PDB file of C-alpha atoms in Angstrom:
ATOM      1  CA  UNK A   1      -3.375 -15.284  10.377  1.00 57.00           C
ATOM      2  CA  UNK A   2      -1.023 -12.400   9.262  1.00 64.00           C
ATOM      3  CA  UNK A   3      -0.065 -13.018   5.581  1.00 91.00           C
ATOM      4  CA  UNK A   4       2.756 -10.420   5.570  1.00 95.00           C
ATOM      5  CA  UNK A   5       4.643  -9.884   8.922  1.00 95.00           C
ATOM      6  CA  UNK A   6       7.405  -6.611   9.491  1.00 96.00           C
ATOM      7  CA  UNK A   7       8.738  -8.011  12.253  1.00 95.00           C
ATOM      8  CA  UNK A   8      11.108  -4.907  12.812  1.00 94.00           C
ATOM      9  CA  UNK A   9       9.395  -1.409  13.710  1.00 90.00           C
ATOM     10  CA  UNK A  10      12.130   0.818  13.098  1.00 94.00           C
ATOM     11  CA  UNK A  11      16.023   0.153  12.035  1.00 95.00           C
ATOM     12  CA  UNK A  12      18.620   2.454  11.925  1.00 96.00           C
ATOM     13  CA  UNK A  13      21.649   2.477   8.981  1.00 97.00           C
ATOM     14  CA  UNK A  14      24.692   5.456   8.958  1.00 97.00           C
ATOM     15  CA  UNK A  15      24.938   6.573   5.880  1.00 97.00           C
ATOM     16  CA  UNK A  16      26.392   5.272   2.782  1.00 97.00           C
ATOM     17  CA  UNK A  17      25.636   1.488   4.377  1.00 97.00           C
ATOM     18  CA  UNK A  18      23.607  -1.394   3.662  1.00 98.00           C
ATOM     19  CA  UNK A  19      20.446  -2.609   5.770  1.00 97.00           C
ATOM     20  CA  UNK A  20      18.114  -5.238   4.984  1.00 98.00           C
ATOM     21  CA  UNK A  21      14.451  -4.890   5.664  1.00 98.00           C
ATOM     22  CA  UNK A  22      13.030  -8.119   7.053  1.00 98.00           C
ATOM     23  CA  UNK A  23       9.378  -9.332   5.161  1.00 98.00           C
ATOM     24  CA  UNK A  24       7.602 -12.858   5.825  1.00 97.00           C
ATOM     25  CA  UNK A  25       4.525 -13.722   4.186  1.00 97.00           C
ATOM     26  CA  UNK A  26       2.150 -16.385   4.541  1.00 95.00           C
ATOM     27  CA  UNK A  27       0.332 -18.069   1.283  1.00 92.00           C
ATOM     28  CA  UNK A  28      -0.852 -21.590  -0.076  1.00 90.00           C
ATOM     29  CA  UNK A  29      -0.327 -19.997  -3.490  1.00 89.00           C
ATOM     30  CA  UNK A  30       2.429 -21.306  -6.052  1.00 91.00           C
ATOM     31  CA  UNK A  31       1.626 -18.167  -7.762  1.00 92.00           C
ATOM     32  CA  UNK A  32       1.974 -14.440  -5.883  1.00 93.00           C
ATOM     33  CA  UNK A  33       3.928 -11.270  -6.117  1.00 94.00           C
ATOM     34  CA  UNK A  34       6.025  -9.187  -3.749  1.00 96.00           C
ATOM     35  CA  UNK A  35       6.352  -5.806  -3.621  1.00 96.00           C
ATOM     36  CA  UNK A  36       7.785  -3.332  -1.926  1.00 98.00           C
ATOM     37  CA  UNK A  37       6.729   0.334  -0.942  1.00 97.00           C
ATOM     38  CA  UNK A  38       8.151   3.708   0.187  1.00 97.00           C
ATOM     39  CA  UNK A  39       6.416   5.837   2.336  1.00 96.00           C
ATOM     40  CA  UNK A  40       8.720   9.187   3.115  1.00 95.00           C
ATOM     41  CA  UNK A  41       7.656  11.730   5.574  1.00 93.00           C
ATOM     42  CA  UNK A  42       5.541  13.603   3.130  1.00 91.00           C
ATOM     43  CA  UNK A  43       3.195  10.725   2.628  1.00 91.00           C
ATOM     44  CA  UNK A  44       3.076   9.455  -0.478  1.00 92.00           C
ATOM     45  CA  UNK A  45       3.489   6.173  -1.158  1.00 94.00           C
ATOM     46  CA  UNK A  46       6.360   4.973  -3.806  1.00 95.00           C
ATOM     47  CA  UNK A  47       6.690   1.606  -5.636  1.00 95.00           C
ATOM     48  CA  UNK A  48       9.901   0.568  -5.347  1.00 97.00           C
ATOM     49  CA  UNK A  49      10.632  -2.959  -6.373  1.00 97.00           C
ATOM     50  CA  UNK A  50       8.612  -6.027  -7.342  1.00 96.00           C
ATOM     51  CA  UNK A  51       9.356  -9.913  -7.185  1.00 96.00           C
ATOM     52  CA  UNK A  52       7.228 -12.806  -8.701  1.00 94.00           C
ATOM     53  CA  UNK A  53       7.308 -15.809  -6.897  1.00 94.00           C
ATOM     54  CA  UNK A  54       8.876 -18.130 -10.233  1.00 93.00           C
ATOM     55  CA  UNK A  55      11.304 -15.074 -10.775  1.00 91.00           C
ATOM     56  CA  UNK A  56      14.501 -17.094 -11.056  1.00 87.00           C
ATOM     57  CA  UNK A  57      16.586 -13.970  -9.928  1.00 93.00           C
ATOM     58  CA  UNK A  58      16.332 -11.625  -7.581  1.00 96.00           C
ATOM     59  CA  UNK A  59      14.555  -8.349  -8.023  1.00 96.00           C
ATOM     60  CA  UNK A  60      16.556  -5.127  -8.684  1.00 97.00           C
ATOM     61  CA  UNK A  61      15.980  -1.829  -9.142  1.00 96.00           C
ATOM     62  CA  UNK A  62      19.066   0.597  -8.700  1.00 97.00           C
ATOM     63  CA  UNK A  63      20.278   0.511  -5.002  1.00 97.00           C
ATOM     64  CA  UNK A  64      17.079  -1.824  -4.228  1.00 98.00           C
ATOM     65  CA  UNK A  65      17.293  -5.496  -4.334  1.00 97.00           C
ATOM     66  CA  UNK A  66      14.860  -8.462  -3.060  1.00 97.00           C
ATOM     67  CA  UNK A  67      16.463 -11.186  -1.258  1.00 96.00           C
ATOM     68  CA  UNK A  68      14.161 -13.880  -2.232  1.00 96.00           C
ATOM     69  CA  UNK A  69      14.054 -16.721  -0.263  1.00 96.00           C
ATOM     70  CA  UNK A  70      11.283 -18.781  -1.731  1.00 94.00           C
ATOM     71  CA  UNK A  71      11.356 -22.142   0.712  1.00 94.00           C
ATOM     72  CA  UNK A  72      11.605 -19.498   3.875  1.00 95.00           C
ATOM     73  CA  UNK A  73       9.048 -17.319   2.326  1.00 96.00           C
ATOM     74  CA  UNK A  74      10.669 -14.311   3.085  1.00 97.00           C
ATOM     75  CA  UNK A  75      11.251 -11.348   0.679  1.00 97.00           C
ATOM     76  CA  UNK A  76      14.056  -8.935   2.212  1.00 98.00           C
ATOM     77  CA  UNK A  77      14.646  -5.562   0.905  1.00 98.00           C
ATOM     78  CA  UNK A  78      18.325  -4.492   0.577  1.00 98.00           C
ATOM     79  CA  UNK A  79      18.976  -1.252   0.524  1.00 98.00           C
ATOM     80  CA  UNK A  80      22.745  -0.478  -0.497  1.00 96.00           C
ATOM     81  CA  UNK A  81      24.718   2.372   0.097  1.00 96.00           C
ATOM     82  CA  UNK A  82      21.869   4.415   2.296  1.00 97.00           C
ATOM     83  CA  UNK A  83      20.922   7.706   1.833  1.00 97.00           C
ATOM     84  CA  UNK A  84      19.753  10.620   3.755  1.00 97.00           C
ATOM     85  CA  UNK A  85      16.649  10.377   1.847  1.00 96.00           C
ATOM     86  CA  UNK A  86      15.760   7.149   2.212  1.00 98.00           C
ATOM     87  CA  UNK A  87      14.621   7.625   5.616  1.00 97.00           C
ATOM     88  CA  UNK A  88      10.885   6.551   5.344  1.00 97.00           C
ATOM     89  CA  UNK A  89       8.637   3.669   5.925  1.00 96.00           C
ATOM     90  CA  UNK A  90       8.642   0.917   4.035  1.00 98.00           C
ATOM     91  CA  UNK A  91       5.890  -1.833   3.258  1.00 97.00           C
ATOM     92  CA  UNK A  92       6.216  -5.018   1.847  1.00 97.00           C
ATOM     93  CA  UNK A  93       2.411  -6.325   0.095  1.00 96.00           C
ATOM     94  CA  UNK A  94       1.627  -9.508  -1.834  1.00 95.00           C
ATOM     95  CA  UNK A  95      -0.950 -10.691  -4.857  1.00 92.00           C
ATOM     96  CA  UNK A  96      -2.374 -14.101  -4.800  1.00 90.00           C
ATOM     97  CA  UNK A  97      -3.312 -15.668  -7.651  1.00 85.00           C
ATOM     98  CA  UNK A  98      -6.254 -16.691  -6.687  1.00 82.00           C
ATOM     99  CA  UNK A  99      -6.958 -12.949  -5.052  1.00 80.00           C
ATOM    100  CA  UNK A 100      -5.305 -10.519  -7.547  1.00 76.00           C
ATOM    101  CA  UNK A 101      -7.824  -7.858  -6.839  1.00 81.00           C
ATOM    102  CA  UNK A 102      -5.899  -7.398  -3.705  1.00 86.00           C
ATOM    103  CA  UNK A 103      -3.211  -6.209  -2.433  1.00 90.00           C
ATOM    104  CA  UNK A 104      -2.332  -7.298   1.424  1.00 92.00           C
ATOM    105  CA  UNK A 105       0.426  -4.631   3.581  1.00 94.00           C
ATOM    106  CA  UNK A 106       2.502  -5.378   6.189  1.00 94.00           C
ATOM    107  CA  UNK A 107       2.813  -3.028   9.119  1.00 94.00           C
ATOM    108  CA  UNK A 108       5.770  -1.695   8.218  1.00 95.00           C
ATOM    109  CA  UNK A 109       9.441  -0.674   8.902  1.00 97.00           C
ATOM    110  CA  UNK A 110      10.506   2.774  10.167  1.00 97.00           C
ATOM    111  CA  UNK A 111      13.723   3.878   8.605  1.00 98.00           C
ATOM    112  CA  UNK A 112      16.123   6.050   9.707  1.00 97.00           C
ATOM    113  CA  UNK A 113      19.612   6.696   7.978  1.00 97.00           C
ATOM    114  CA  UNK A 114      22.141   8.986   9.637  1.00 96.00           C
ATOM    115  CA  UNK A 115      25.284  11.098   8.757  1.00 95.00           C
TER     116      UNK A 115
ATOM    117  CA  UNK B   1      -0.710  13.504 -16.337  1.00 70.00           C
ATOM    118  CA  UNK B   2      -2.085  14.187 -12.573  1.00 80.00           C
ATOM    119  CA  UNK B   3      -2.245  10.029 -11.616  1.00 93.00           C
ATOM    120  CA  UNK B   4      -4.031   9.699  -8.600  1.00 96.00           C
ATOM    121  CA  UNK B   5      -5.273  12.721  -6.705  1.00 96.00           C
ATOM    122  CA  UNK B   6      -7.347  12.660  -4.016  1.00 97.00           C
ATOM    123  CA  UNK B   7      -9.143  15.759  -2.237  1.00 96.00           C
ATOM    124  CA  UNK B   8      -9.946  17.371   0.560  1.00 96.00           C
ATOM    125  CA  UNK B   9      -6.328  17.035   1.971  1.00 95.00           C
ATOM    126  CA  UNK B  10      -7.466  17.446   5.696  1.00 96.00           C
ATOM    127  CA  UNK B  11     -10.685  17.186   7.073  1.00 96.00           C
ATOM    128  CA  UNK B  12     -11.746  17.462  10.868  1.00 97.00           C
ATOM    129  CA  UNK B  13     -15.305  16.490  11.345  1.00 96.00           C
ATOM    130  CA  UNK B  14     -17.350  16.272  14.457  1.00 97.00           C
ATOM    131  CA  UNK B  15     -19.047  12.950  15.798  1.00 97.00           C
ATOM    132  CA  UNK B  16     -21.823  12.035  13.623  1.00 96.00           C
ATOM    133  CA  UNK B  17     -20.996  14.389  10.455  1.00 97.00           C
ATOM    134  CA  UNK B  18     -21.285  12.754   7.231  1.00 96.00           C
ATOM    135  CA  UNK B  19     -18.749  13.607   4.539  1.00 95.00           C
ATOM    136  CA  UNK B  20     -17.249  11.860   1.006  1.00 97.00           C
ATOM    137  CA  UNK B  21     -13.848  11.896  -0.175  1.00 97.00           C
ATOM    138  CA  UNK B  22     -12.776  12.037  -3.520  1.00 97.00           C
ATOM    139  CA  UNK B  23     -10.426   9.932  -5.414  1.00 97.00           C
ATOM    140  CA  UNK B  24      -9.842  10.391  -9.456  1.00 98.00           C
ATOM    141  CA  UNK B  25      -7.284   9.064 -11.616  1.00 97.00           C
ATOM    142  CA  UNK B  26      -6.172   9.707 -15.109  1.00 96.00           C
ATOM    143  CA  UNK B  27      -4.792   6.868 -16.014  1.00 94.00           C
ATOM    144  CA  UNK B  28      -8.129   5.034 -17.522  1.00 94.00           C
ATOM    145  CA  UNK B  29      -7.595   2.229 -14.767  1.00 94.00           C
ATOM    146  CA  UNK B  30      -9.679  -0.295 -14.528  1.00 94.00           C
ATOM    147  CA  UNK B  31      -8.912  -1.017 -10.764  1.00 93.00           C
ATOM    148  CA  UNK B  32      -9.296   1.376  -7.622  1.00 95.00           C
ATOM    149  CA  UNK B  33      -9.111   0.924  -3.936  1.00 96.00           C
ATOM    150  CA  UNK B  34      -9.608   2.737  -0.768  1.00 97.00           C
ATOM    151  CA  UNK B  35      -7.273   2.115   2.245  1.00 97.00           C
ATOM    152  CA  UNK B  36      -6.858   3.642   5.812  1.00 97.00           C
ATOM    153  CA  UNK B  37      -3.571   3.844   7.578  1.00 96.00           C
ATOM    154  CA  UNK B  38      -3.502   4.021  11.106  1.00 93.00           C
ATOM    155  CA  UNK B  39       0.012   4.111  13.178  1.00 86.00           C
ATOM    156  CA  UNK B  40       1.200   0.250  13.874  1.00 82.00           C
ATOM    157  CA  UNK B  41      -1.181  -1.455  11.561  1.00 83.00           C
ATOM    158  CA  UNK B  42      -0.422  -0.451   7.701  1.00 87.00           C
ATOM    159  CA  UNK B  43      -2.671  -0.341   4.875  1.00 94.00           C
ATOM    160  CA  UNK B  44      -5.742  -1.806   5.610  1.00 94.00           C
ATOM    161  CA  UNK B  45      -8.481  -1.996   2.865  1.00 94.00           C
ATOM    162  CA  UNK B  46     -11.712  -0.533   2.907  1.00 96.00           C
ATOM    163  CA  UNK B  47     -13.733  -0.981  -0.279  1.00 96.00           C
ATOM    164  CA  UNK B  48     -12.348  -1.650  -4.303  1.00 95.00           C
ATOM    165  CA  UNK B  49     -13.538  -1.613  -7.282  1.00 95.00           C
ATOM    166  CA  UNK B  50     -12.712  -3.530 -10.127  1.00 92.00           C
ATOM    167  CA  UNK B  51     -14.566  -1.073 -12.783  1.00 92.00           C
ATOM    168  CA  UNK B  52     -17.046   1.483 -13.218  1.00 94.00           C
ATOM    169  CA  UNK B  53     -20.526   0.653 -11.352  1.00 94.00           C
ATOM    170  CA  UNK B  54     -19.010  -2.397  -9.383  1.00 94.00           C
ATOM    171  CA  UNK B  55     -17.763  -2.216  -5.745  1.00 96.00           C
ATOM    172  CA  UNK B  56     -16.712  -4.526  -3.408  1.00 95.00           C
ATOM    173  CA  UNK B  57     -15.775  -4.862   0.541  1.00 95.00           C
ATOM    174  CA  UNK B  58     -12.084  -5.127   1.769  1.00 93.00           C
ATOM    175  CA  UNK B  59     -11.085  -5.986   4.854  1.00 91.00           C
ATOM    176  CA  UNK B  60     -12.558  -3.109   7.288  1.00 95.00           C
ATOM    177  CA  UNK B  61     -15.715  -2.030   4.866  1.00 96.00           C
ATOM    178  CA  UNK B  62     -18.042  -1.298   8.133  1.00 96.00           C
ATOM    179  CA  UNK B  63     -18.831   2.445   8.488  1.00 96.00           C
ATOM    180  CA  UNK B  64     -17.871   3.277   4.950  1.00 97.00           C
ATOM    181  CA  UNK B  65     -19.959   3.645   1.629  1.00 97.00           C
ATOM    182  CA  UNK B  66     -18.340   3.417  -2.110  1.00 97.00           C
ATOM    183  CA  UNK B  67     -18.982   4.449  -5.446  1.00 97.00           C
ATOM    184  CA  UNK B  68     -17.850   4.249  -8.767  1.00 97.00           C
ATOM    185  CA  UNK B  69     -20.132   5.912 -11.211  1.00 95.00           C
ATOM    186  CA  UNK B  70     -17.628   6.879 -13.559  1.00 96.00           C
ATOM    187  CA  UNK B  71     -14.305   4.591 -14.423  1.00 96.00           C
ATOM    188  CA  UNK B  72     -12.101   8.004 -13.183  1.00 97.00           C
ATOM    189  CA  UNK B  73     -13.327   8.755  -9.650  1.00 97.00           C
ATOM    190  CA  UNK B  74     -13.696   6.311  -6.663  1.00 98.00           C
ATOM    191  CA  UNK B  75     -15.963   8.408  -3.975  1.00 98.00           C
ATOM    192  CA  UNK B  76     -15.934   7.171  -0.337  1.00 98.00           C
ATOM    193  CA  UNK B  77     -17.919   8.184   2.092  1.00 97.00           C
ATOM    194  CA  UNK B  78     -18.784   8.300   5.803  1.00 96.00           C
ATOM    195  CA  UNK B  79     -22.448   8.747   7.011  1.00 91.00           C
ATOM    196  CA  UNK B  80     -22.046   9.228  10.813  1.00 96.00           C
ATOM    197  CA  UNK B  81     -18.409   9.628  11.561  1.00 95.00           C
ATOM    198  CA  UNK B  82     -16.691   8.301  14.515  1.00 97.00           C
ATOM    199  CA  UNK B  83     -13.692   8.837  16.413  1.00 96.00           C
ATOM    200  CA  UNK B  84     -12.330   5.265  15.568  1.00 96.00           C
ATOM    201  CA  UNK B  85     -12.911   6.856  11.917  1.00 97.00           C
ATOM    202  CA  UNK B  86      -9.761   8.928  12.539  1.00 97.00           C
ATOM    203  CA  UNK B  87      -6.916   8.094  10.576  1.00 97.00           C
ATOM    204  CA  UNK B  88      -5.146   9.064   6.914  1.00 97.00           C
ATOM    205  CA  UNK B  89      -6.814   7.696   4.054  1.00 98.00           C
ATOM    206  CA  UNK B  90      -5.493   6.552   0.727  1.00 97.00           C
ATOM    207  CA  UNK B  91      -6.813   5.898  -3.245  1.00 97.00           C
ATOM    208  CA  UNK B  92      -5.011   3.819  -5.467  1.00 96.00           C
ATOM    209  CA  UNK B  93      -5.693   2.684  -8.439  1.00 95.00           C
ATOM    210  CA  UNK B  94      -3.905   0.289 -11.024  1.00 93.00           C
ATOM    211  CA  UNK B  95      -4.587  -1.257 -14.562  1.00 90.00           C
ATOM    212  CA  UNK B  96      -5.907  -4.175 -13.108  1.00 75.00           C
ATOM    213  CA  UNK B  97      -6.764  -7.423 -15.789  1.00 69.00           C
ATOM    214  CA  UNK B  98      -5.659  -9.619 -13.022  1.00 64.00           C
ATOM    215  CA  UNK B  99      -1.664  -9.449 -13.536  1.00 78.00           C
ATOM    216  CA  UNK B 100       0.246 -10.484 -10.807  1.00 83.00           C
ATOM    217  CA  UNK B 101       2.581  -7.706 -11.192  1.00 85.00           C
ATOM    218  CA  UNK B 102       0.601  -4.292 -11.682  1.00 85.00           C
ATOM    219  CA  UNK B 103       1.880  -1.747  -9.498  1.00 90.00           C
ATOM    220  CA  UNK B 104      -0.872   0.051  -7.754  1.00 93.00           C
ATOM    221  CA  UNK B 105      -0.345   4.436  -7.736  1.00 94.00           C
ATOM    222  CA  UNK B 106      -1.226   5.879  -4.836  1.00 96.00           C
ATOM    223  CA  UNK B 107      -2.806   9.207  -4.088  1.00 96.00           C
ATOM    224  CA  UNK B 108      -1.356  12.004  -1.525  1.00 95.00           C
ATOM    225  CA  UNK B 109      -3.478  10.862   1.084  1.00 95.00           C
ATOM    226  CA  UNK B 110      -6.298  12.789   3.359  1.00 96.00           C
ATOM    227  CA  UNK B 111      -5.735  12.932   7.002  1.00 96.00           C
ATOM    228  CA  UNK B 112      -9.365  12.752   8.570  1.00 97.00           C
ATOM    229  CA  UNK B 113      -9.833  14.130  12.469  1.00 97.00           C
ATOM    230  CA  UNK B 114     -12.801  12.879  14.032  1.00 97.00           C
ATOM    231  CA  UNK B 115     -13.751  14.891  17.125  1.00 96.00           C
TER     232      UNK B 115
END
């Protein structure tokens, strides 16, 4: 079974907006983390934001929040007041507890912010 | 401070063509992983290695050799590539020691052509 599921391929946002980016996951862990990823055009990939699952408050980093909904087991990314540049991909990836070697990706989510 | 570089950059081989890629970090990580990323399916793992001289399979290990002679580098190679070999291919390493929350760094990636 698919542990983290992207279920939207590409969203677009105009600029200076919010979008969420949607991320399920699938565990019989108490104990896991969430992360999130950046991939822009040229590649690389960026750590943006992380979220442990007995974090009492949601992740934030800058514009970047986690909307952590522990009983739905989903992890949205919130992206606020969207910039050119954050067109990309983005990935959301868990760590188990009892697997912390690992690191499992979703498919992904195609961003694309316009003017 | 490099992080995670990985070379060659491109690569086009021909059926059957061996070749390794190279993946070295300066971070004195303990972790390191190899992933391919093909278009629709994410990061999928091929081989880790939680320190120098140990290796281990991921989730698509078949085709693909690993080593890790020195704690740095994190060498992968291909003995007889194959067209389903195409795709870009990605290092990462992290600090490892089992914490929930270490970020893994990623490398620039090497886009492999398999004719």
């Amino acid at each position: 079974a698919q542990k983290i599921t992207q279920t939207q391929p590409g969203m677009f946002v105009q600029e200076k907006e919010a979008v969420t980016l949607d991320c399920t996951y699938d565990t019989s862990d108490q104990s896991y983390g969430l992360f999130w990823y950046k991939q822009p055009s040229s590649g690389e990939m960026i750590f943006l934001i992380y979220q442990g699952s007995y974090d009492e408050q949601n992740a934030t980093e800058g514009r970047y929040s986690l909307n952590f909904q522990k009983a739905r087991k989903s992890a949205n990314l919130v992206i606020s007041a969207s910039q050119l540049g954050d067109s990309a991909m983005y990935f959301c990836a868990m760590r188990e507890l009892y697997n912390t070697d690992k690191l499992i990706f979703g498919t992904g989510t195609r961003l694309q912010v316009f003017p | 401070n490099a992080g995670v570089t990985q070379t060659p950059k491109f690569r086009v081989l021909k059926t059957g063509q061996s070749m390794t890629l190279l993946c070295a970090q300066d971070m004195n990580h303990e972790y390191m992983y190899w992933y391919r990323q093909d278009p629709g399916m994410g990061l999928r793992l091929i081989h880790y290695s939680v320190g120098e001289g140990t290796t281990a399979k991921g989730e698509v290990p078949d085709g693909y050799n690993v080593s890790r002679l020195k704690k740095q580098n994190f060498l992968l190679g291909l003995e007889s590539a194959a067209p389903s070999q195409t795709s870009v291919y990605f290092c990462a390493s992290e600090a490892g020691v089992g914490g929930l929350n270490n970020e893994q760094f990623f490398g620039p990636g090497t886009r492999l052509t398999v004719l």
